[in-house]
mmCIF file of C-alpha atoms in Angstrom:
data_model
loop_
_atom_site.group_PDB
_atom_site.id
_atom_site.type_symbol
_atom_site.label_atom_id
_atom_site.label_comp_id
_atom_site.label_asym_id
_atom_site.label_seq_id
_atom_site.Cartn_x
_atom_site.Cartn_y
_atom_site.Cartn_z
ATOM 1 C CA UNK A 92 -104.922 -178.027 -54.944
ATOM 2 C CA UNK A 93 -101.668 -176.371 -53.201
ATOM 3 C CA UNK A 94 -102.482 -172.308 -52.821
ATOM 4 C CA UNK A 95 -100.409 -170.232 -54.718
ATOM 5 C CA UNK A 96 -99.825 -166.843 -53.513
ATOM 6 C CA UNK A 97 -99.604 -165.805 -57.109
ATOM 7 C CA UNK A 98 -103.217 -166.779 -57.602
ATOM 8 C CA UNK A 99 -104.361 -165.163 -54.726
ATOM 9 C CA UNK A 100 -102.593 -161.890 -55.303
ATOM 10 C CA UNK A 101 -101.994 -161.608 -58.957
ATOM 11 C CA UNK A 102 -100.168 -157.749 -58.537
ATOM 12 C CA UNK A 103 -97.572 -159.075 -55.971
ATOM 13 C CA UNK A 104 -94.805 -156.965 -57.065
ATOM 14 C CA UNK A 105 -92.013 -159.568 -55.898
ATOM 15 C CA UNK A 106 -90.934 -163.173 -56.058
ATOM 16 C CA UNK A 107 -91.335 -164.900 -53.014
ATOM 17 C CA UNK A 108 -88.501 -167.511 -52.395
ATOM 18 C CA UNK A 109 -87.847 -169.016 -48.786
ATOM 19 C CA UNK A 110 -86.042 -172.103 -48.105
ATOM 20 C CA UNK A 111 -87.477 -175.889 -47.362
ATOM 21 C CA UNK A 112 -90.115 -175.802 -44.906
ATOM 22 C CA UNK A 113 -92.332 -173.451 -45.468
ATOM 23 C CA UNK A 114 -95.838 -173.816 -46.786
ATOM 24 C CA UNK A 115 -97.809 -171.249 -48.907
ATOM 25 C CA UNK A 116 -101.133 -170.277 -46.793
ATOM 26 C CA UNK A 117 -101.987 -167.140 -48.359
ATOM 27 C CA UNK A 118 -105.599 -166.333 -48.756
ATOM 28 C CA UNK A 119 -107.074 -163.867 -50.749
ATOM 29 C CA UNK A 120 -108.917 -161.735 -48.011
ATOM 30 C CA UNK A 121 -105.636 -161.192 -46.141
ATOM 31 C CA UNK A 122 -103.448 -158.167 -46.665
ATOM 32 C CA UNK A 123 -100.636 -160.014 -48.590
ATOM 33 C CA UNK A 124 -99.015 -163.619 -48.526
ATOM 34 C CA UNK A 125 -98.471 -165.617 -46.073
ATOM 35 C CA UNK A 126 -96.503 -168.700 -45.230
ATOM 36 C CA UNK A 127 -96.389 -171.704 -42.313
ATOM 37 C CA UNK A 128 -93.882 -173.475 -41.217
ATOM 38 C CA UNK A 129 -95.134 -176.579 -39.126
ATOM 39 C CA UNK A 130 -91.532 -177.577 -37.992
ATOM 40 C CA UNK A 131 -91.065 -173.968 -36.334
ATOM 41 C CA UNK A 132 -95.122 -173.523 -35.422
ATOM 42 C CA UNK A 133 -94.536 -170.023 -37.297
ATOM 43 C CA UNK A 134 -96.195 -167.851 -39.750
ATOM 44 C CA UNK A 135 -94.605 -165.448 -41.806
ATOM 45 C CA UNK A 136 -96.485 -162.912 -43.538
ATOM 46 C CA UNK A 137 -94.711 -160.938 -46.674
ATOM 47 C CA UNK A 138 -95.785 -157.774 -47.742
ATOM 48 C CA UNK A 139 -95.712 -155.443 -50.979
ATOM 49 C CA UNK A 140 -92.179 -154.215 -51.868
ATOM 50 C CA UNK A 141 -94.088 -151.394 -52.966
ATOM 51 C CA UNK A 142 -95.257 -149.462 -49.747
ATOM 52 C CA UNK A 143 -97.615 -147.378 -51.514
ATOM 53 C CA UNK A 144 -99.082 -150.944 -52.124
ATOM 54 C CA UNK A 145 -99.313 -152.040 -48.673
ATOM 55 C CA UNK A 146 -102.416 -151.713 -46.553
ATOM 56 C CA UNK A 147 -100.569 -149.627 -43.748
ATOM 57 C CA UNK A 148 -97.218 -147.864 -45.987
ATOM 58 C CA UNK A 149 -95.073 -146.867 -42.008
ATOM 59 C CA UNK A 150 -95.089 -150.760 -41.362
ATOM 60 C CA UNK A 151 -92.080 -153.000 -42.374
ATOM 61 C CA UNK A 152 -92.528 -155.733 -45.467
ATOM 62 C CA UNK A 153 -92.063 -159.281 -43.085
ATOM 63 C CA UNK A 154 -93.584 -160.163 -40.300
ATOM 64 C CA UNK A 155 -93.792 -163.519 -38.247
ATOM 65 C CA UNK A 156 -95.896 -164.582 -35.227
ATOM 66 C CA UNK A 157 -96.049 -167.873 -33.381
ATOM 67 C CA UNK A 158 -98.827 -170.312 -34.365
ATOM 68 C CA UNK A 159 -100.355 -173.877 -32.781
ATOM 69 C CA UNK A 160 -99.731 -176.920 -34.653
ATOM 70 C CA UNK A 161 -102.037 -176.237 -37.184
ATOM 71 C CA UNK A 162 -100.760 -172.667 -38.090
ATOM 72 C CA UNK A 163 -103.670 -170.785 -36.567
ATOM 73 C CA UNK A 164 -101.727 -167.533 -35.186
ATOM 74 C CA UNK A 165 -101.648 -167.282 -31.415
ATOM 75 C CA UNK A 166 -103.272 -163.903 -30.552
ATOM 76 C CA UNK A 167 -101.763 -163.302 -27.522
ATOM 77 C CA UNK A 168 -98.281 -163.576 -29.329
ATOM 78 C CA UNK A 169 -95.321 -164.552 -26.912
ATOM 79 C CA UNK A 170 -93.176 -163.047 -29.375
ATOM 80 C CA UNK A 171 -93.574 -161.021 -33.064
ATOM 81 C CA UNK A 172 -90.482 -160.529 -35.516
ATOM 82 C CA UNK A 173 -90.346 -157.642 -37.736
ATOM 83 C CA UNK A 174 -88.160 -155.966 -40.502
ATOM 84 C CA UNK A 175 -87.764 -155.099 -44.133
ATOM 85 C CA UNK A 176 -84.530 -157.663 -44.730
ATOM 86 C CA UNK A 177 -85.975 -161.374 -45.340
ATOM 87 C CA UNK A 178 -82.724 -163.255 -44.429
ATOM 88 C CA UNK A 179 -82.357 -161.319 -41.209
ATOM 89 C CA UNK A 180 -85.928 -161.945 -40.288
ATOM 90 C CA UNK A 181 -85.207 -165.478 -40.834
ATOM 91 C CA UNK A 182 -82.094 -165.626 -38.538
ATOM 92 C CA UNK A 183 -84.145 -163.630 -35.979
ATOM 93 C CA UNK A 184 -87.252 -166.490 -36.122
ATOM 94 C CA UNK A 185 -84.656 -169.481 -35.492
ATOM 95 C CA UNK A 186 -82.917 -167.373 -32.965
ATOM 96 C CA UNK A 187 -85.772 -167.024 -31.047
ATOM 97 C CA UNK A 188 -86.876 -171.169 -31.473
ATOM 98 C CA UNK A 189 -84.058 -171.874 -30.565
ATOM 99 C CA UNK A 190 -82.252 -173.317 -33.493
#
């Protein structure tokens, strides 16, 4: 059965949409939801909206880190991506693969 980030964190306070491509991974026992993209080798992890909801508030709501083929996170990241505005943090990831 697919994972649903809904199921695994039923007081999300947002809608997560992203384009084609990416894959819901989120699990339960991680901060918030997460999502792979094989094509890119990259996983993107969206937080609360709500910073009082997040597990560290001064940190920004996306993140994305490069991962092997099978979406394990590297954990001596060549690179990290930041920032509170999904569609630039989405430029910035195929800026920096190179597409």
């Amino acid at each position: 059965m697919p994972v649903d980030y809904r199921q695994e964190f039923p007081d999300f306070d947002n809608v997560i949409t992203l384009p084609d491509g990416w894959e819901d991974v989120s699990w339960k026992n991680d901060v918030c939801p997460s999502f792979f993209n094989k094509e890119k080798k990259v996983i993107l992890y969206l937080d609360y909206e709500d910073p009082a909801k997040r597990e560290n508030a001064t940190l920004t709501r996306y993140g994305a880190y490069p991962t092997n083929a099978e979406g394990e996170r590297i954990l001596h990241d060549e690179w990290s991506i930041e920032g509170d505005d999904l569609a630039d943090v989405l430029k910035r990831i195929d800026a920096q693969i190179g597409r």
